[in-house]
PDB file of C-alpha atoms in Angstrom:
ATOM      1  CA  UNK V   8      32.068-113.436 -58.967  1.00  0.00           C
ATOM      2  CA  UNK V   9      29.182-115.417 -59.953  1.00  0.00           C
ATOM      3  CA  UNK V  10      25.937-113.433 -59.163  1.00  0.00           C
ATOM      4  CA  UNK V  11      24.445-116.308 -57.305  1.00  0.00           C
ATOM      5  CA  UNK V  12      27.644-116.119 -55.006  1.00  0.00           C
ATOM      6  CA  UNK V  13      27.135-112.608 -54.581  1.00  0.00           C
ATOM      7  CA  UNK V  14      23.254-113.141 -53.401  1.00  0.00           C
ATOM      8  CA  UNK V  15      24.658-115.860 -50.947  1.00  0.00           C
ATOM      9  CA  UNK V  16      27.804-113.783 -49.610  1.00  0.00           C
ATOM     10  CA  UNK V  17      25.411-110.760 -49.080  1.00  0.00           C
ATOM     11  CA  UNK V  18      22.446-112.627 -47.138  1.00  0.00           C
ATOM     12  CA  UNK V  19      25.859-114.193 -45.068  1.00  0.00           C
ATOM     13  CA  UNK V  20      26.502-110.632 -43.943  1.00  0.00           C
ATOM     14  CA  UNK V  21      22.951-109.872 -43.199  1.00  0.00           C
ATOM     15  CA  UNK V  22      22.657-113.326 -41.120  1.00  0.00           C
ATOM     16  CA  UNK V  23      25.775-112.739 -39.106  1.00  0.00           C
ATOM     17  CA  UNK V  24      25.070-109.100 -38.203  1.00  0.00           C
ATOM     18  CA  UNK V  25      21.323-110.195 -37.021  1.00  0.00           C
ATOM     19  CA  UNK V  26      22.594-113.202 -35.206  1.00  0.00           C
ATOM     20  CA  UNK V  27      25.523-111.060 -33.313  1.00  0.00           C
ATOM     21  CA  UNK V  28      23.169-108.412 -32.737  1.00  0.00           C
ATOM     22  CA  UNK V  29      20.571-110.456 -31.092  1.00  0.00           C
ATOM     23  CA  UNK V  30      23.369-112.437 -28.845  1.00  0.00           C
ATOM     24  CA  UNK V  31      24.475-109.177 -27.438  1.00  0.00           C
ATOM     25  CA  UNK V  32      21.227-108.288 -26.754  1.00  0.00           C
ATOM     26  CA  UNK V  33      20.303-111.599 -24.858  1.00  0.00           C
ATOM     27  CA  UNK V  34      23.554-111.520 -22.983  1.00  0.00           C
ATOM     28  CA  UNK V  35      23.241-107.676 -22.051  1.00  0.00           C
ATOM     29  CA  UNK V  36      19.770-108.905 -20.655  1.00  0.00           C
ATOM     30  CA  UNK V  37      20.435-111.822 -19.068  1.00  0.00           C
ATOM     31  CA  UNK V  38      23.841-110.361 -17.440  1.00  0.00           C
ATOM     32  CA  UNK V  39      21.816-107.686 -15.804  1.00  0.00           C
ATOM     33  CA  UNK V  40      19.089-109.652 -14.790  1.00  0.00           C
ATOM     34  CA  UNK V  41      21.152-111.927 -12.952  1.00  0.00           C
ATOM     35  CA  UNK V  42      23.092-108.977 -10.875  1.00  0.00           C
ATOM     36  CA  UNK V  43      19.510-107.154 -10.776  1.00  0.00           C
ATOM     37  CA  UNK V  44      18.650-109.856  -8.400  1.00  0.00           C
ATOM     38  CA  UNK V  45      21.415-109.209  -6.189  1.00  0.00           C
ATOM     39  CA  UNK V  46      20.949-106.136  -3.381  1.00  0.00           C
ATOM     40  CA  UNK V  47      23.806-103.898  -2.572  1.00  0.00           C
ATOM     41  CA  UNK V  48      24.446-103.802   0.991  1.00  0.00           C
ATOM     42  CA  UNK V  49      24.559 -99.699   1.019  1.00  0.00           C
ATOM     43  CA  UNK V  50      20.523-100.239  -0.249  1.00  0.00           C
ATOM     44  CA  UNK V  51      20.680 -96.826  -2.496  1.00  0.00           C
ATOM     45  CA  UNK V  52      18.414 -96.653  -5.543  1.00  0.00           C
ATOM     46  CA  UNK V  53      20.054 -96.166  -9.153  1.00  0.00           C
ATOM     47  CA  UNK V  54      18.136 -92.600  -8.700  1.00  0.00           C
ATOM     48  CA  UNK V  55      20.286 -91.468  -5.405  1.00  0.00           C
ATOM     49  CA  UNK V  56      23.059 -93.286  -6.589  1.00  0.00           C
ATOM     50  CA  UNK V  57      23.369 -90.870  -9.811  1.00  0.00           C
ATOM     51  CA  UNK V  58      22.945 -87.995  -7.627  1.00  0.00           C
ATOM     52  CA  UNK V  59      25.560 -88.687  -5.041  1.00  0.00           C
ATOM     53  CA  UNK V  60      28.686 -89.428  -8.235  1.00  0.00           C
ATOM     54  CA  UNK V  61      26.959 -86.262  -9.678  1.00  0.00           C
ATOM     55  CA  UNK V  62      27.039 -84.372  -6.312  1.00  0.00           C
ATOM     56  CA  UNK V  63      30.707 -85.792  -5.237  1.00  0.00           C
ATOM     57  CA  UNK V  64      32.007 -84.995  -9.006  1.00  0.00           C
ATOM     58  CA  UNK V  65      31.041 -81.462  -8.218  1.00  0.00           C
ATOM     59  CA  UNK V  66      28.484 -81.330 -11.571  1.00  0.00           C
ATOM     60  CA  UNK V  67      25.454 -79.262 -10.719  1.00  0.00           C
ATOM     61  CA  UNK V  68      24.090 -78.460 -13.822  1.00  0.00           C
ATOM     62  CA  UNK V  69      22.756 -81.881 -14.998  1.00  0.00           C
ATOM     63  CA  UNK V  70      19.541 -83.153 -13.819  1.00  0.00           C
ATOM     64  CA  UNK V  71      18.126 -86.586 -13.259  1.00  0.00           C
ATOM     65  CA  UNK V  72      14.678 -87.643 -14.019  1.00  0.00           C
ATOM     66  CA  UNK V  73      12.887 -91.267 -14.504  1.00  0.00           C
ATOM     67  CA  UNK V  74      11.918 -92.092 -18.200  1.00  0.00           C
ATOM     68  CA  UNK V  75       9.439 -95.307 -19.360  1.00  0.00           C
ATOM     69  CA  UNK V  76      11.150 -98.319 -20.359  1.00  0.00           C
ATOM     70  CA  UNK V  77      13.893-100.789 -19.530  1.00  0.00           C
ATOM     71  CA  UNK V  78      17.550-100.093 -19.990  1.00  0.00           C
ATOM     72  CA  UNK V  79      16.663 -97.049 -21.802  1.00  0.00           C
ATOM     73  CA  UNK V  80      19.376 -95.397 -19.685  1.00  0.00           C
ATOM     74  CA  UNK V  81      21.323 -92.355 -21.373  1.00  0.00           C
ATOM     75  CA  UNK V  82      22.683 -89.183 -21.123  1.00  0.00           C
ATOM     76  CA  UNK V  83      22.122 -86.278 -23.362  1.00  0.00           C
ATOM     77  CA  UNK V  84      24.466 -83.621 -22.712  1.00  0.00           C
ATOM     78  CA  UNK V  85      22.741 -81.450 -25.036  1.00  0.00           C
ATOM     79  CA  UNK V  86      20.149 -80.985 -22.207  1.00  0.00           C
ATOM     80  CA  UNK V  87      22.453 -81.873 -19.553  1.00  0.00           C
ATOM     81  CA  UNK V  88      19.574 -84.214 -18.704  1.00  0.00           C
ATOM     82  CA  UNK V  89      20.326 -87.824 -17.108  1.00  0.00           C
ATOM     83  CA  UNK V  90      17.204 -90.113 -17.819  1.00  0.00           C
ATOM     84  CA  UNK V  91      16.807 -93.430 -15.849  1.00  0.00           C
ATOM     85  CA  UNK V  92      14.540 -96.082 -16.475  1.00  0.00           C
ATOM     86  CA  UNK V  93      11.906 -97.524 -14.885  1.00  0.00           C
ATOM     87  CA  UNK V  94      14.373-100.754 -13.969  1.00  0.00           C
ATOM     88  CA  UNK V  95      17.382 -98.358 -12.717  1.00  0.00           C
ATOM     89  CA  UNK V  96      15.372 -95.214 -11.350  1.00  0.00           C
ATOM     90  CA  UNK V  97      13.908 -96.903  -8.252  1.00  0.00           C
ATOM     91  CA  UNK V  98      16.487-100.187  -8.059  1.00  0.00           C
ATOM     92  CA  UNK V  99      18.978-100.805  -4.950  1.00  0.00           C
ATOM     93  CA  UNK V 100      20.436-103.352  -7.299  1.00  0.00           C
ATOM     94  CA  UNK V 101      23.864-104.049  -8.014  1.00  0.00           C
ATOM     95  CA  UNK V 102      22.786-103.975 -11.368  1.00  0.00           C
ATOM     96  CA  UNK V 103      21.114-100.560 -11.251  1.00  0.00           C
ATOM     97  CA  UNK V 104      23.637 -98.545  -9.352  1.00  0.00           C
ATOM     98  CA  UNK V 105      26.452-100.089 -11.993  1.00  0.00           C
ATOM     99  CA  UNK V 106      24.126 -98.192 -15.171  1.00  0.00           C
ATOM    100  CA  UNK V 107      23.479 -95.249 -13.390  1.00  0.00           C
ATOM    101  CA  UNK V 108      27.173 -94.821 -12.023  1.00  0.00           C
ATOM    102  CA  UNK V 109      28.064 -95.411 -16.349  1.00  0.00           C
ATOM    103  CA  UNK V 110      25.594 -92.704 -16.972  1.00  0.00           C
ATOM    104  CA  UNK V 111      27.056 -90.131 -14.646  1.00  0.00           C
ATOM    105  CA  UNK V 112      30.482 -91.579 -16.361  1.00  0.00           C
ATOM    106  CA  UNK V 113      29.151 -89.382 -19.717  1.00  0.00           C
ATOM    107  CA  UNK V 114      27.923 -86.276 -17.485  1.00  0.00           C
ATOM    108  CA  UNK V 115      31.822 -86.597 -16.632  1.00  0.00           C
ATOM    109  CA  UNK V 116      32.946 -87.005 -19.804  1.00  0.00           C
ATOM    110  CA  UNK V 117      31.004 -83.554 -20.987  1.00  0.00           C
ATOM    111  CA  UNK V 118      31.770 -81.623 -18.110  1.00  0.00           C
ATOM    112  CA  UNK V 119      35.798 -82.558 -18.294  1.00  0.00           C
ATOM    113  CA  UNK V 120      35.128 -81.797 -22.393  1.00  0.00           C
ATOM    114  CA  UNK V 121      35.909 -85.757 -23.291  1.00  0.00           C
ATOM    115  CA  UNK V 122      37.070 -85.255 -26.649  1.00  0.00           C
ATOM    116  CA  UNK V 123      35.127 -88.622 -28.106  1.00  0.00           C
ATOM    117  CA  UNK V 124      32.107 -87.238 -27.110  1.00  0.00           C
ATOM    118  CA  UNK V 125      32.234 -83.998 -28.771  1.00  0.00           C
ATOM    119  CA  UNK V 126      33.204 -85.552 -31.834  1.00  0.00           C
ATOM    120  CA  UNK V 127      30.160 -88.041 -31.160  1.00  0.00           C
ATOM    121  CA  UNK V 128      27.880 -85.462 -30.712  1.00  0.00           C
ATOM    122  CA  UNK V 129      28.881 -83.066 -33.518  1.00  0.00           C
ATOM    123  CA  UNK V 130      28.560 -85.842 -36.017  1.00  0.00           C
ATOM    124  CA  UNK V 131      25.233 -87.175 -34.631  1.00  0.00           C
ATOM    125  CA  UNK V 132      23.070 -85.188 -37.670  1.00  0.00           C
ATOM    126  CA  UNK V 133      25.652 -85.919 -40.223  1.00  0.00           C
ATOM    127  CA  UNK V 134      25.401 -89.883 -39.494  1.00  0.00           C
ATOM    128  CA  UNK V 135      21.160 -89.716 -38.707  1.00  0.00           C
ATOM    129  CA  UNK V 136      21.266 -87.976 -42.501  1.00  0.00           C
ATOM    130  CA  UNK V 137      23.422 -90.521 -43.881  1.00  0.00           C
ATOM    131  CA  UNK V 138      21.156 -93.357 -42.688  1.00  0.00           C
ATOM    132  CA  UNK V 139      18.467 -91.603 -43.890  1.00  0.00           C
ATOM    133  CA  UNK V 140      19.480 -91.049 -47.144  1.00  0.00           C
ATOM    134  CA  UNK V 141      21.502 -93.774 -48.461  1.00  0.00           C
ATOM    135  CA  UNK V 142      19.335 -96.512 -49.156  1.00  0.00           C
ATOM    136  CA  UNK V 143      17.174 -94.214 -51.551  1.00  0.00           C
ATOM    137  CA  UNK V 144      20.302 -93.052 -53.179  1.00  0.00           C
ATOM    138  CA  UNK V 145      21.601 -96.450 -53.540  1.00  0.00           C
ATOM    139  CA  UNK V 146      18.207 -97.764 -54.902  1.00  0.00           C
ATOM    140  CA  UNK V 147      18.154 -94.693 -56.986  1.00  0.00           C
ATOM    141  CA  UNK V 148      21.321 -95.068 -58.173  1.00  0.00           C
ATOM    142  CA  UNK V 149      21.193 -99.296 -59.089  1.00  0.00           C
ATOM    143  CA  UNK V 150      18.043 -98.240 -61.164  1.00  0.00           C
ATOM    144  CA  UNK V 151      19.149 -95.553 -63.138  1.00  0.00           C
ATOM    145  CA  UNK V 152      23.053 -97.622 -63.532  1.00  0.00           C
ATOM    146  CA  UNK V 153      24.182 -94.128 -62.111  1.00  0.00           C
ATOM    147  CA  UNK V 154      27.426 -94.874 -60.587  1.00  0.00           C
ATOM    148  CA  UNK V 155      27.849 -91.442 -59.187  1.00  0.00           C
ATOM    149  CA  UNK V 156      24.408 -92.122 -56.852  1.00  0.00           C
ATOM    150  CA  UNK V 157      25.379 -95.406 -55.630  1.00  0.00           C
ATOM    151  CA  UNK V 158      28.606 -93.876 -54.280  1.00  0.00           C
ATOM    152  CA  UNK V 159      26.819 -90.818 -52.872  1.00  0.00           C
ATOM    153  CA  UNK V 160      24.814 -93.217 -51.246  1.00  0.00           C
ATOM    154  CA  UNK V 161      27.144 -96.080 -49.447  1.00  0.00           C
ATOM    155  CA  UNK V 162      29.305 -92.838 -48.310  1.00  0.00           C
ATOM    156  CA  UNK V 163      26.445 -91.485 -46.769  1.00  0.00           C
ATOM    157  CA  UNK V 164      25.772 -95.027 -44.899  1.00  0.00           C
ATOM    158  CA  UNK V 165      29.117 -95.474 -44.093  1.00  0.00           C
ATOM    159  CA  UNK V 166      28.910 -92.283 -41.864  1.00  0.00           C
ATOM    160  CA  UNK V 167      26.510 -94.437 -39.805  1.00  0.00           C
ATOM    161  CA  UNK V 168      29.429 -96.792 -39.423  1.00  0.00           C
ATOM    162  CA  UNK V 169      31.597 -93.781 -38.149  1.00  0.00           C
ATOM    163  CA  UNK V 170      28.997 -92.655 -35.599  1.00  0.00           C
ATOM    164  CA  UNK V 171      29.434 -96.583 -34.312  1.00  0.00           C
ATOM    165  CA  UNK V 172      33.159 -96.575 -34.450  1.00  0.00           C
ATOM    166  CA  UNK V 173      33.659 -93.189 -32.684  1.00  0.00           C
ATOM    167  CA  UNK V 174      30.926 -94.265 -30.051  1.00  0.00           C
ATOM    168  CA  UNK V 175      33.251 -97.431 -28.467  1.00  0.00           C
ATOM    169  CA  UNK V 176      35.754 -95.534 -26.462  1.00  0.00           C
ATOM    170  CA  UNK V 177      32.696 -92.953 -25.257  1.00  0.00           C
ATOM    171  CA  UNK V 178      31.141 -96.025 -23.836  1.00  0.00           C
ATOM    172  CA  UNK V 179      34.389 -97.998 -22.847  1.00  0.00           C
ATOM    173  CA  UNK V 180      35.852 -94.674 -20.849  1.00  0.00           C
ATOM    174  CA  UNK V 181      32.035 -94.201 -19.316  1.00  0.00           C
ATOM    175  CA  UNK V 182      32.501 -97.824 -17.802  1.00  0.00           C
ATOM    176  CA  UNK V 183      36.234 -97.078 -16.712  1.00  0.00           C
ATOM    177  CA  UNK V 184      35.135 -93.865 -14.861  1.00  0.00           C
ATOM    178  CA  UNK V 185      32.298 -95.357 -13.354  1.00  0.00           C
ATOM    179  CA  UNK V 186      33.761 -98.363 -11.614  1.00  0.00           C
ATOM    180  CA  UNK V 187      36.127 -96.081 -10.433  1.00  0.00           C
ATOM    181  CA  UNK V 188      33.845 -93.554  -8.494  1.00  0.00           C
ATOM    182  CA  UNK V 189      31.735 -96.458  -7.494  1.00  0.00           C
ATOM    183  CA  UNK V 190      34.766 -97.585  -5.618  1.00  0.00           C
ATOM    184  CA  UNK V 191      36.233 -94.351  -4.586  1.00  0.00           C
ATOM    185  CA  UNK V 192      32.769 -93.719  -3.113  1.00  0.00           C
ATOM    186  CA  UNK V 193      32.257 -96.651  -1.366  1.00  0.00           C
ATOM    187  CA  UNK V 194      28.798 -97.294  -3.216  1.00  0.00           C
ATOM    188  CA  UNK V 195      29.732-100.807  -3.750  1.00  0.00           C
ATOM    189  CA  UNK V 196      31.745-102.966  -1.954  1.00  0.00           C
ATOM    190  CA  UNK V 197      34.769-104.756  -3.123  1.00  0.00           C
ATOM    191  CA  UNK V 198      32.754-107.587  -4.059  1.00  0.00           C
ATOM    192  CA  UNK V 199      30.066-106.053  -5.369  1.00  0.00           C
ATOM    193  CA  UNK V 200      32.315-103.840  -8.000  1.00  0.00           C
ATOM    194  CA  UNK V 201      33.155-107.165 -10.208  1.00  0.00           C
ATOM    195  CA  UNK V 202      29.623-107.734 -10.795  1.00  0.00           C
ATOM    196  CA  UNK V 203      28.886-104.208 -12.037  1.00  0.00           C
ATOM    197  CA  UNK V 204      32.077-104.337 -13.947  1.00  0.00           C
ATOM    198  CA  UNK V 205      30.169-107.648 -15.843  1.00  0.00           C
ATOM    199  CA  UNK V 206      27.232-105.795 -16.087  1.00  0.00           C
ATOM    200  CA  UNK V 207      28.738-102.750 -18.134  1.00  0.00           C
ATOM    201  CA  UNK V 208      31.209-105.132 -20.083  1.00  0.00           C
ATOM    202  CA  UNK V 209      27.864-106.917 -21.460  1.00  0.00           C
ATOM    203  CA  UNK V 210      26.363-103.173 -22.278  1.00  0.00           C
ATOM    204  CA  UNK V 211      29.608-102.279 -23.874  1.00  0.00           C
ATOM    205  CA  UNK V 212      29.178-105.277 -26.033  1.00  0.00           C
ATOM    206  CA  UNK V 213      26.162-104.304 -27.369  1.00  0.00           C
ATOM    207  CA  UNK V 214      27.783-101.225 -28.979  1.00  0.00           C
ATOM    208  CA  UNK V 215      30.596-103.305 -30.521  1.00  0.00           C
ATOM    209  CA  UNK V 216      28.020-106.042 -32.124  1.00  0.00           C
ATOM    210  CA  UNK V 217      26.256-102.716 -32.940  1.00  0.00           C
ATOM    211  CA  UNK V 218      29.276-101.507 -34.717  1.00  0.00           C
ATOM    212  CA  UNK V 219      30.260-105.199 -36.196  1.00  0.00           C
ATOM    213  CA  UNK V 220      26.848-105.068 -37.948  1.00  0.00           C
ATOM    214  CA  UNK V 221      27.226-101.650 -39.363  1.00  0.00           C
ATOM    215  CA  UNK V 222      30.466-102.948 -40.541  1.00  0.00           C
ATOM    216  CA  UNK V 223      28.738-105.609 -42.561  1.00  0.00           C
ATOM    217  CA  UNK V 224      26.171-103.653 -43.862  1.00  0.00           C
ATOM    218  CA  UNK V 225      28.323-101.392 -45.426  1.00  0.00           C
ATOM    219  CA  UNK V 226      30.027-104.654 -46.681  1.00  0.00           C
ATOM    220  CA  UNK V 227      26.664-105.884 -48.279  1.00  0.00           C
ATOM    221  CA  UNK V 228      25.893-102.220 -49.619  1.00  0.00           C
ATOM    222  CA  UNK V 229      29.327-102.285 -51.796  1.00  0.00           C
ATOM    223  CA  UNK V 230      28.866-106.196 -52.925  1.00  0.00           C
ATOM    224  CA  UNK V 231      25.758-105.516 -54.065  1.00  0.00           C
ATOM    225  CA  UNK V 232      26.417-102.112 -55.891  1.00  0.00           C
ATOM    226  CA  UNK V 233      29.876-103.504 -57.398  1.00  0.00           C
ATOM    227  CA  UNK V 234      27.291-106.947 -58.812  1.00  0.00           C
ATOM    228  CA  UNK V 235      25.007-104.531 -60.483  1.00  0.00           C
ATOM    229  CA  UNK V 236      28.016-102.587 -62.007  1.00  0.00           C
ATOM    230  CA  UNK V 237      29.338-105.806 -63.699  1.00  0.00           C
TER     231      UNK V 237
END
């Protein structure tokens, strides 16, 4: 391939992954500011919402506790610690209750011993490594013409794109379970459920644009190393 093709193919990959990146970001936003404007009729706050499905689930080992931020919603089960943010925490939103019920959805996950999850957390240094490391080996390794380096180093990315892969169904089954104690538990009503179900769907995009990207930068990593061999 022509080198000048190779330059254009590459900054392709690098354009698509920003531009899907950025549209699930806008859509995650503007889904949940839409259903964040919409009150559920039981009036309970993201906060009392979480621990209610954590009560009812019969998990009393994880805490909940506000954190800065917006949508910076997560789970570490490491701590057994379920952080809300500042737009969930104190929220009687649709909206809210919908990302704190897919929060307690993990706390589920690791108490049941969701198999995805473990894997997801057990590779978690392995794939922060990885990231950390390849780009220097890569750049290392295009330098010195050290083919040996240059592998090393788009393995080591590619274990980024593992973390992303194995992270979909933790995320997708987090969604499943909470819609389905949001309606078991009568925290939303029947037609309040399909607008949480929206909400999570655009989150859960974010994670597959997230993974799309990684996909693509892998892509570029092995265009670009395979140009510099020739």
């Amino acid at each position: 391939m022509i080198f000048g093709l190779d330059n254009g193919f590459t900054l392709l990959l690098v354009v698509v992954g920003m531009a899907l990146s950025l549209a699930a970001s806008a859509f995650v936003k503007s889904t949940y500011s839409k259903y964040d404007k919409i009150q559920s009729k039981k009036r309970v706050t993201g906060t009392q919402a979480a621990q209610y499905i954590l009560k009812n689930q019969d998990i009393h080992n994880v805490g909940v506790q506000g954190i800065a931020g917006d949508l910076t919603d997560n789970y570490n089960s490491g701590t057994k610690i379920l952080s809300l943010s500042q737009s969930t925490a104190q929220s009687t939103s649709v909206a809210a209750i919908g990302v704190a019920a897919h929060e307690c959805g993990h706390a589920v996950q690791d108490a049941v011993g969701y198999a995805p999850l473990r894997i997801r957390a057990a590779i978690v240094p392995i794939a922060n490594l990885g990231s950390a490391i390849s780009m220097p080996l890569i750049l290392i390794g295009l330098f010195l013409r050290g083919s040996f380096l240059v592998n090393l180093g788009i393995l080591a990315f590619s274990m980024a794109f593992v973390f992303q892969v194995v992270t979909l169904p933790v995320e997708f089954n987090a969604s499943r379970r909470a819609l389905a104690i949001l309606g078991e538990g009568g925290l939303l009503t029947e037609e309040e459920l399909p607008m949480a179900r929206k909400v999570l769907t655009a989150a859960a995009l974010t994670y597959v644009a997230a993974a799309i990207t990684t996909l693509l930068q892998l892509l570029r990593l092995i265009v670009i190393a395979n140009n510099r061999r020739n």
